[in-house]
Coordinates of C-alpha atoms and ligand atoms in Angstrom, one line a residue:
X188 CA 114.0 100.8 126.6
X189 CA 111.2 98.2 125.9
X190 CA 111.2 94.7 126.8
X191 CA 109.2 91.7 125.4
X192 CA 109.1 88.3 126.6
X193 CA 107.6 85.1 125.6
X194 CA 107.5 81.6 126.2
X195 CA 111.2 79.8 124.8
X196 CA 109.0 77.1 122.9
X197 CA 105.3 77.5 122.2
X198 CA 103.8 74.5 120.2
X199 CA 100.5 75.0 118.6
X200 CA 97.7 72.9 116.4
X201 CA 95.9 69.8 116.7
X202 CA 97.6 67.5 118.6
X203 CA 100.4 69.1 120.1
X204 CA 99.9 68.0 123.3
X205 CA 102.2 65.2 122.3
X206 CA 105.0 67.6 122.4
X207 CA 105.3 66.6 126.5
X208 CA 107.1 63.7 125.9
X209 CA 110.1 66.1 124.3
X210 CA 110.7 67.3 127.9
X211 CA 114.0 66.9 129.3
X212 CA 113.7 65.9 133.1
X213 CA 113.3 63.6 135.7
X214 CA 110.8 64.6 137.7
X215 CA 107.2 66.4 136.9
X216 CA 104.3 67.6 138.9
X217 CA 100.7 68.0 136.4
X218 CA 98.7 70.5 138.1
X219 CA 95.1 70.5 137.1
X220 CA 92.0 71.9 138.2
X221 CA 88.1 70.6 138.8
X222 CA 88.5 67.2 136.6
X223 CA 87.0 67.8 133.2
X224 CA 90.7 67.2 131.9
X225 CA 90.5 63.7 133.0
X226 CA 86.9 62.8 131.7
X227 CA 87.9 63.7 128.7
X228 CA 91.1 62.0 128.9
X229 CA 93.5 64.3 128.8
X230 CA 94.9 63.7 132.3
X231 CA 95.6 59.8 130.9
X232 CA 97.3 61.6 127.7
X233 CA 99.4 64.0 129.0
X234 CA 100.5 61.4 131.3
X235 CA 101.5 58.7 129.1
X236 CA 103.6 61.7 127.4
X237 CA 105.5 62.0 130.3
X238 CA 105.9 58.8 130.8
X239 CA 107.7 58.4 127.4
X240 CA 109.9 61.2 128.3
X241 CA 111.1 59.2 131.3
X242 CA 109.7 61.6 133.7
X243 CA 108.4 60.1 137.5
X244 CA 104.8 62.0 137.6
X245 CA 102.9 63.5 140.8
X246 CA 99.6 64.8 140.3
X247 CA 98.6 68.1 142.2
X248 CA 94.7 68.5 141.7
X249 CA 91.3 69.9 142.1
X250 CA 92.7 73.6 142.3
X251 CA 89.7 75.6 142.4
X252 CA 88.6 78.8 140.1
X253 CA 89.9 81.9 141.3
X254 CA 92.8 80.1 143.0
X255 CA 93.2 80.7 147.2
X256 CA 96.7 82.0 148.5
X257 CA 95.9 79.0 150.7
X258 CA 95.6 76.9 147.5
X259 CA 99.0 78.0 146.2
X260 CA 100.6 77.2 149.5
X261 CA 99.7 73.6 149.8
X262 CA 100.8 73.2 146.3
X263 CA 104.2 74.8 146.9
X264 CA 104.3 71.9 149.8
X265 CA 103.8 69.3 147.7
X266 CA 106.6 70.3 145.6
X267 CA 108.9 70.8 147.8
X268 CA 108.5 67.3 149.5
X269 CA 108.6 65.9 145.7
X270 CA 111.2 68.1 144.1
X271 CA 110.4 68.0 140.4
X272 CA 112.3 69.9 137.6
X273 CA 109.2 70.5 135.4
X274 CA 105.9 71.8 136.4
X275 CA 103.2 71.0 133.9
X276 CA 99.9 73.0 134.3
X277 CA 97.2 72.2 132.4
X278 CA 93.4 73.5 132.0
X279 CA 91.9 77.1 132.6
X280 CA 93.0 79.5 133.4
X281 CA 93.1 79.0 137.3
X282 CA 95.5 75.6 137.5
X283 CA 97.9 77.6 135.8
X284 CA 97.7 80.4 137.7
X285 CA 98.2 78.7 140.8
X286 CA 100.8 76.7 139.6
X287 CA 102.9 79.5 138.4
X288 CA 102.5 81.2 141.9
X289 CA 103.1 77.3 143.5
X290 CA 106.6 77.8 141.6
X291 CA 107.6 80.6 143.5
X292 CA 106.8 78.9 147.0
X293 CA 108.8 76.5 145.7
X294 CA 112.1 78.0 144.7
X295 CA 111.9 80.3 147.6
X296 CA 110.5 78.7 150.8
X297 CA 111.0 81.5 152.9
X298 CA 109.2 84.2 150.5
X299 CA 106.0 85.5 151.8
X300 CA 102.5 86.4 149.8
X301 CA 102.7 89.8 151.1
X302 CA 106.4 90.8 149.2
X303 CA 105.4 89.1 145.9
X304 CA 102.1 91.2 145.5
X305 CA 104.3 94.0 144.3
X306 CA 104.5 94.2 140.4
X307 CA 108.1 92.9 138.8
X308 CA 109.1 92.0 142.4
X309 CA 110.1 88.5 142.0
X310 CA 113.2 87.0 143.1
X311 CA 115.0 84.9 139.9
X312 CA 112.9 81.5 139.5
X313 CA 114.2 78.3 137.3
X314 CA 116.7 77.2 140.2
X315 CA 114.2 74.0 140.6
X316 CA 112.1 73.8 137.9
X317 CA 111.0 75.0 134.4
X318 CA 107.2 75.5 133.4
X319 CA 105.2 74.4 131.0
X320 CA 101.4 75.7 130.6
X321 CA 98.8 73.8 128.4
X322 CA 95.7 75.6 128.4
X323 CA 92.0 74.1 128.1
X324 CA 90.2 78.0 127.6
X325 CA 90.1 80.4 125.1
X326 CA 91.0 83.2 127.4
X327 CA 93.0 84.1 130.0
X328 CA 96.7 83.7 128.0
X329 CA 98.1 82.5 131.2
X330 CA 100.3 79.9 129.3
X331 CA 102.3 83.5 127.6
X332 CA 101.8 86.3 130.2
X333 CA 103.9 86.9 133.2
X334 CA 100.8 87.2 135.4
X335 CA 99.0 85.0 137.6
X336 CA 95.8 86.0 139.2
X337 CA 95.0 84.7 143.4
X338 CA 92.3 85.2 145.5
X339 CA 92.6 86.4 148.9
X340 CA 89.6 85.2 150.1
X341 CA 90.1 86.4 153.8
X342 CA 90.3 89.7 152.5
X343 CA 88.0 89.4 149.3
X344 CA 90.4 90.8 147.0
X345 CA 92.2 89.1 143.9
X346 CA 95.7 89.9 143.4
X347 CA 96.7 90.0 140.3
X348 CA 101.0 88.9 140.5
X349 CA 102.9 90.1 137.6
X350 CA 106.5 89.3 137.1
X351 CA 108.0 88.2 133.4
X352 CA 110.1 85.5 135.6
X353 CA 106.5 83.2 135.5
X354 CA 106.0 83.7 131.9
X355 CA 106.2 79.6 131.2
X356 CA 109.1 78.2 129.2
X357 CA 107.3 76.3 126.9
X358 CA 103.1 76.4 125.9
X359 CA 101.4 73.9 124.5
X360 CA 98.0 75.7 122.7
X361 CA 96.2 72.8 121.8
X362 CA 92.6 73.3 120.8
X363 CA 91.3 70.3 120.9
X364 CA 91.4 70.6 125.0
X365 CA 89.6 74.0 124.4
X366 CA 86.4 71.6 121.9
X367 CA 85.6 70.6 125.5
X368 CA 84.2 74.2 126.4
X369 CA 80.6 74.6 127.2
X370 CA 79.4 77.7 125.3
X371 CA 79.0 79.9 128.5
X372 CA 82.6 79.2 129.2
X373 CA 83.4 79.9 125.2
X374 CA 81.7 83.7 125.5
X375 CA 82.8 84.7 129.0
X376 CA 86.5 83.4 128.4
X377 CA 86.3 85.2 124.1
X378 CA 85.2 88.0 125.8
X379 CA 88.4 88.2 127.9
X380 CA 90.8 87.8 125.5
X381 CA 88.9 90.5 123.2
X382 CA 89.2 92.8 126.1
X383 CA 92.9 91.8 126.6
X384 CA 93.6 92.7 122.7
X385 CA 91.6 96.4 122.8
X386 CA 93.2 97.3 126.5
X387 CA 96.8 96.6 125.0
X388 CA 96.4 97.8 121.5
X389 CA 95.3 101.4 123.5
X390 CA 97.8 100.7 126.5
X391 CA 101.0 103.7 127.5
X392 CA 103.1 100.9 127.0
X393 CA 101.9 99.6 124.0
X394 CA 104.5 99.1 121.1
X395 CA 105.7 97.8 117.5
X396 CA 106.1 94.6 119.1
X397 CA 102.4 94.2 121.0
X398 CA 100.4 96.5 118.3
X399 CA 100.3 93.8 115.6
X400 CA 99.6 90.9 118.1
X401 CA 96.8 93.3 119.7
X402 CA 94.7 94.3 116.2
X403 CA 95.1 90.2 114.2
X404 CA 93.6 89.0 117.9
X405 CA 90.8 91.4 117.5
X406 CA 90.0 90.7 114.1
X407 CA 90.2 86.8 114.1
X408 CA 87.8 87.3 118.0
X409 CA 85.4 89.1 115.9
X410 CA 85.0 86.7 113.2
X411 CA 85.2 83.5 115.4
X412 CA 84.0 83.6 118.8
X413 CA 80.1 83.9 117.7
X414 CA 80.6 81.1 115.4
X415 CA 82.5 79.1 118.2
X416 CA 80.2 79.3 120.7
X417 CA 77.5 78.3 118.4
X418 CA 79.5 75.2 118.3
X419 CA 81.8 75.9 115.6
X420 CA 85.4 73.5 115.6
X421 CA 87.1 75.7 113.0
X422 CA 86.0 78.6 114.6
X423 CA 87.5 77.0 118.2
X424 CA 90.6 76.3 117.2
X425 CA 91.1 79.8 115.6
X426 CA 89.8 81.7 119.1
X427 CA 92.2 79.4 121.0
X428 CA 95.3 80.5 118.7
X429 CA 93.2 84.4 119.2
X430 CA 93.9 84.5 122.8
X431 CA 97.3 83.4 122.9
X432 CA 97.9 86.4 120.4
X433 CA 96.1 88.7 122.3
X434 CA 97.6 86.8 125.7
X435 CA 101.6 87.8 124.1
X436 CA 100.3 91.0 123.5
X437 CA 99.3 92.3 126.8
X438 CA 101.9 90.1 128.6
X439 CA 104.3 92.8 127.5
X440 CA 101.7 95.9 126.9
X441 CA 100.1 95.3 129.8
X442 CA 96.5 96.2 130.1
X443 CA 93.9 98.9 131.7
X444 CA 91.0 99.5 133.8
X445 CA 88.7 97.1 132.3
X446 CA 91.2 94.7 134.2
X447 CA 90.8 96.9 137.3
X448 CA 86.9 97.3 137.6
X449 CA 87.1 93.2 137.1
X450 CA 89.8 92.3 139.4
X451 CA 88.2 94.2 142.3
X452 CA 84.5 94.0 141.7
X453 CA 84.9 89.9 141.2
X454 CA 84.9 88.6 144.6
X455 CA 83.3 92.0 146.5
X456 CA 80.0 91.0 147.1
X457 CA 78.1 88.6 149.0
X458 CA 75.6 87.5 146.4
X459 CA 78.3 86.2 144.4
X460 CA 81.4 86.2 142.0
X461 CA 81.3 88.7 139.1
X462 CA 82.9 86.2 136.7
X463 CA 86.1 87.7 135.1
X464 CA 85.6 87.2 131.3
X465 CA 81.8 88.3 131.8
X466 CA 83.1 91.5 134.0
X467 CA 85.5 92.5 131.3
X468 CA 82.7 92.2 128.5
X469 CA 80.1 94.4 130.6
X470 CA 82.6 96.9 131.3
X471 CA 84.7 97.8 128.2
X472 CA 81.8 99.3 126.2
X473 CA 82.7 101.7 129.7
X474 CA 85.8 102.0 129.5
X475 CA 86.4 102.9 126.0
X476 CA 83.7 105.7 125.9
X477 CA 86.1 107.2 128.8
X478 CA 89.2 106.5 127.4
X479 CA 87.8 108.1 124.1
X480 CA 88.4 111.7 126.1
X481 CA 91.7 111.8 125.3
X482 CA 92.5 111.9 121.8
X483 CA 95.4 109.3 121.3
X484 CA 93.5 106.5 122.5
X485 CA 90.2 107.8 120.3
X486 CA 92.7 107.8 117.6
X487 CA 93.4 104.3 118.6
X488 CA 89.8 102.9 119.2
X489 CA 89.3 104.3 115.6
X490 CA 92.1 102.5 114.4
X491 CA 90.5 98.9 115.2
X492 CA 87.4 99.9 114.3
X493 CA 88.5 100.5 111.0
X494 CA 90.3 97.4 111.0
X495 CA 87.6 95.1 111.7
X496 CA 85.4 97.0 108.7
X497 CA 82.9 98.8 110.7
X498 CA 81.9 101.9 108.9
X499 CA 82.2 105.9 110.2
X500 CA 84.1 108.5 108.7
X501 CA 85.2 110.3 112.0
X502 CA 87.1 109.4 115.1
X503 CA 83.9 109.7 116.9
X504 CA 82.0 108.3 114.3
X505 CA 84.5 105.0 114.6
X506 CA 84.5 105.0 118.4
X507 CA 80.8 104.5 118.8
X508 CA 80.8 102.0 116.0
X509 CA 83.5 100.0 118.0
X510 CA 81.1 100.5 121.6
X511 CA 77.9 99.4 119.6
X512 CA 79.6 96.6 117.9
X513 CA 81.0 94.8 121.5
X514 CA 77.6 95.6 122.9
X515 CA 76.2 93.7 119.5
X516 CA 78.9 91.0 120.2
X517 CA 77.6 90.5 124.0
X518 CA 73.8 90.3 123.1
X519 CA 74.3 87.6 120.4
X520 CA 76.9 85.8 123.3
X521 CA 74.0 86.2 125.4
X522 CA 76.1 88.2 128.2
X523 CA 74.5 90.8 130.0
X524 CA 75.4 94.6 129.4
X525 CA 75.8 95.6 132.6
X526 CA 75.8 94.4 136.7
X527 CA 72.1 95.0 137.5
X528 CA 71.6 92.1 134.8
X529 CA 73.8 90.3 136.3
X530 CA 72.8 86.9 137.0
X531 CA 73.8 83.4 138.9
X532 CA 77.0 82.5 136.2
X533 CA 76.9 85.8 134.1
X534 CA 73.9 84.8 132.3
X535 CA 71.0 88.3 131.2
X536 CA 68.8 88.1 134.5
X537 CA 66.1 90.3 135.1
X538 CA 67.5 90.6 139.1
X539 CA 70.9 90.9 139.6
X540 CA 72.7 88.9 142.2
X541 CA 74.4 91.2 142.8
X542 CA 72.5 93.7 145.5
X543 CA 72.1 97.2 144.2
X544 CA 72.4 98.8 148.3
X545 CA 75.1 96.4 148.7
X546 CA 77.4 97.3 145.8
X547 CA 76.5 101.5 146.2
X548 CA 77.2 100.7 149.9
X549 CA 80.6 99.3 148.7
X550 CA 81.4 102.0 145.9
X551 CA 83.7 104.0 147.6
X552 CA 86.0 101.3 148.4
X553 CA 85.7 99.3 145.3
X554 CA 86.4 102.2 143.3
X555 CA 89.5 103.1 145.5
X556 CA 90.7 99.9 145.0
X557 CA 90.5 100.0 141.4
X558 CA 92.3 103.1 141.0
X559 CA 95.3 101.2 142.7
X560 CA 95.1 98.1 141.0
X561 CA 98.4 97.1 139.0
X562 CA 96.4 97.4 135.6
X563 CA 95.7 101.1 135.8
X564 CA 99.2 102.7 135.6
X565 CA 99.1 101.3 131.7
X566 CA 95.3 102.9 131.3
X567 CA 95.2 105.6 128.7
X568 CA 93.4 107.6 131.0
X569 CA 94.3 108.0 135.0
X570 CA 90.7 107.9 136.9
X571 CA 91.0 110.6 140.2
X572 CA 88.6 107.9 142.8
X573 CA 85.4 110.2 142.0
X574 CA 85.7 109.3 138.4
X575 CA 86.2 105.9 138.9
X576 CA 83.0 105.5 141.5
X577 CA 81.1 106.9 138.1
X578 CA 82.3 104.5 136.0
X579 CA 81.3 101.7 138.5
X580 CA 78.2 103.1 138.4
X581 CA 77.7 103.3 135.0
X582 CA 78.8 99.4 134.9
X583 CA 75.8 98.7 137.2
X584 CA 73.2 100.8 135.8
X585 CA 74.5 100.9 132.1
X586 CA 74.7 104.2 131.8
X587 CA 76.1 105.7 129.0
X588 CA 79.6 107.7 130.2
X589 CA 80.4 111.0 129.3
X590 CA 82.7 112.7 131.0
Ligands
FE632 FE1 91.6 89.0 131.7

């Protein structure tokens, strides 16, 4: 038995942002992050929307990147003291994610972090509220997937939630939120959702449903996300539709341990954040030349390769096309190719910030850690913890993996 699940509504094109003032309710919260959706007047927009849907409006904002568990909980408060029936996140990926795991505090009062860390755990949400998501990036998917990402910063460890009852009701993928992106933001973010596409297309659970989501992302991330970091509008608005394909994919595929390394090397180390989209793009030249060992997945690395036109006439032939071309797409987005490049906002650096005694200091952990993360059950291939410290490795050093 398979199951898929999407959004109810999800509204799409230039514009569409205008769709808020179709809600039915009486009460909304907008949950927003840093502020760049108000400079650019989107804040104003959406509220005016909400306005003509009759809706009484209270703002919850400035939730951080990599959203705190303490974050969530003050939201949830708010809520509850306010009682709306929709929630409307909007921006990256981090409002949204914190609003979706708000929604739960809400609902259920007496729930506790700890029993909601468990994947598919969740008790049965809309008994408040529905959710509408209305993202800003070209990335994270959040406004489709039934995960939310949350930073325990107490215990430096992001927790990535998963449950298909926080897959939002309705999105609104509008790209012209996503023309305010600076380019740094446009790569790291691309990046991500490429990395989304290849770990479901080659997940165990991936299926008729995700497959064809998985390999259009790919394709139309290939052709555009160069050209929309360069500055390109056309090319914008076709990576913003990208991720959301990519984001529907692994919502129900689920993805790998690309998604593990990242989650649980992000917030490790004390020089600083390993910033997600940048992680994945470092890592999944990695991950695929492991994967490649076991025959199904080569099959399936060849497969994309193919479909994006890069030339080979074996499985192993298309496989290494496939690494060299993500490592081609990552020089030209001017990320770096592995940790011990790794500078201050994942830009090339000759020193890493990342300290190299620190993070070999660190490797047994991290790379236990990453073998339980919830996104390597769905891996094509099951690191034992020694494996995975050699991958991590070969992420800082970029070394090339074979074994
Ligand atoms: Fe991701």
């Amino acid at each position: 038995m398979g199951r898929f699940t999407l959004p109810r509504d999800l509204y799409h094109g230039k514009g569409s942002l205008e769709q808020l003032k179709n809600l039915k309710g009486k009460k909304a919260v907008l949950v927003l992050g840093g502020g760049s959706m108000k400079r650019f007047g989107f804040v104003d927009k959406a509220l005016g929307y909400l306005k003509e849907a009759g809706m009484e409006v209270r703002l919850i904002e400035k939730v951080e990147s990599d959203p705190s568990v303490e974050t969530v909980m003050a939201g949830a408060a708010v809520m509850r003291e306010f009682g709306p029936d929709w929630i409307v996140a909007m921006g990256g990926g981090s409002p949204i994610d914190a609003a979706k795991a708000m929604w739960v505090f809400y609902e259920y009062p007496e729930t506790t972090f700890e029993s909601i860390i468990q994947p598919f755990s969740f008790p049965e949400l809309r008994t408040k509220a529905k959710f509408c998501a209305i993202p800003s990036t070209s990335g994270t998917a959040t406004e489709v997937t039934a995960f939310s990402v949350i930073t325990d910063y107490e215990k430096g460890i992001k927790y990535p939630l998963a449950d298909f009852n926080i897959t939002p009701d309705v999105a609104i993928v509008d790209p012209e939120l996503a023309e305010t992106m600076p380019p740094k933001l446009t790569a790291h973010t691309g990046m991500d959702a490429m990395t989304h596409a290849v770990e479901a297309y080659v997940s165990t659970l991936h299926c008729n449903y995700t497959d064809p989501l998985a390999l259009w992302a790919i394709k139309l991330i290939h052709n555009n996300l160069k050209k929309s970091y360069d500055g390109d509008m056309q090319a914008r608005e076709i990576m913003h539709d990208a991720q959301c394909l990519a984001g529907m994919a692994f919502s129900n595929a689920l993805l790998g341990i690309v998604h593990s390394m990242a989650h649980k090397t992000g917030a490790a180390y004390t020089g600083g954040h390993i910033i997600h989209g940048c992680a994945n793009a470092m890592y999944l030249p990695k991950v695929i030349q492991y994967n490649a060992k076991v025959p199904e997945a080569a099959e399936r690395y060849a497969e994309i390769a193919r479909f994006i036109g890069l030339a080979g006439n074996t499985t192993d032939e298309l496989v290494k096309a496939l690494v060299a071309e993500l490592r081609r797409m990552n020089d030209s987005l001017d990320i770096p190719q592995s940790i011990k490049n790794y500078g201050a906002g994942g830009v090339k650096a000759e020193t890493s910030i990342i300290d190299e005694k620190e993070f070999n200091n660190k490797l047994s952990k991290v790379a236990e850690l990453a073998v339980g993360d919830a996104c390597t059950g769905s891996n094509p291939r099951q690191p034992s913890p020694a494996e995975m410290e050699r991958l991590l490795k070969a992420v800082y050093y970029d070394e090339e993996v074979n074994f």
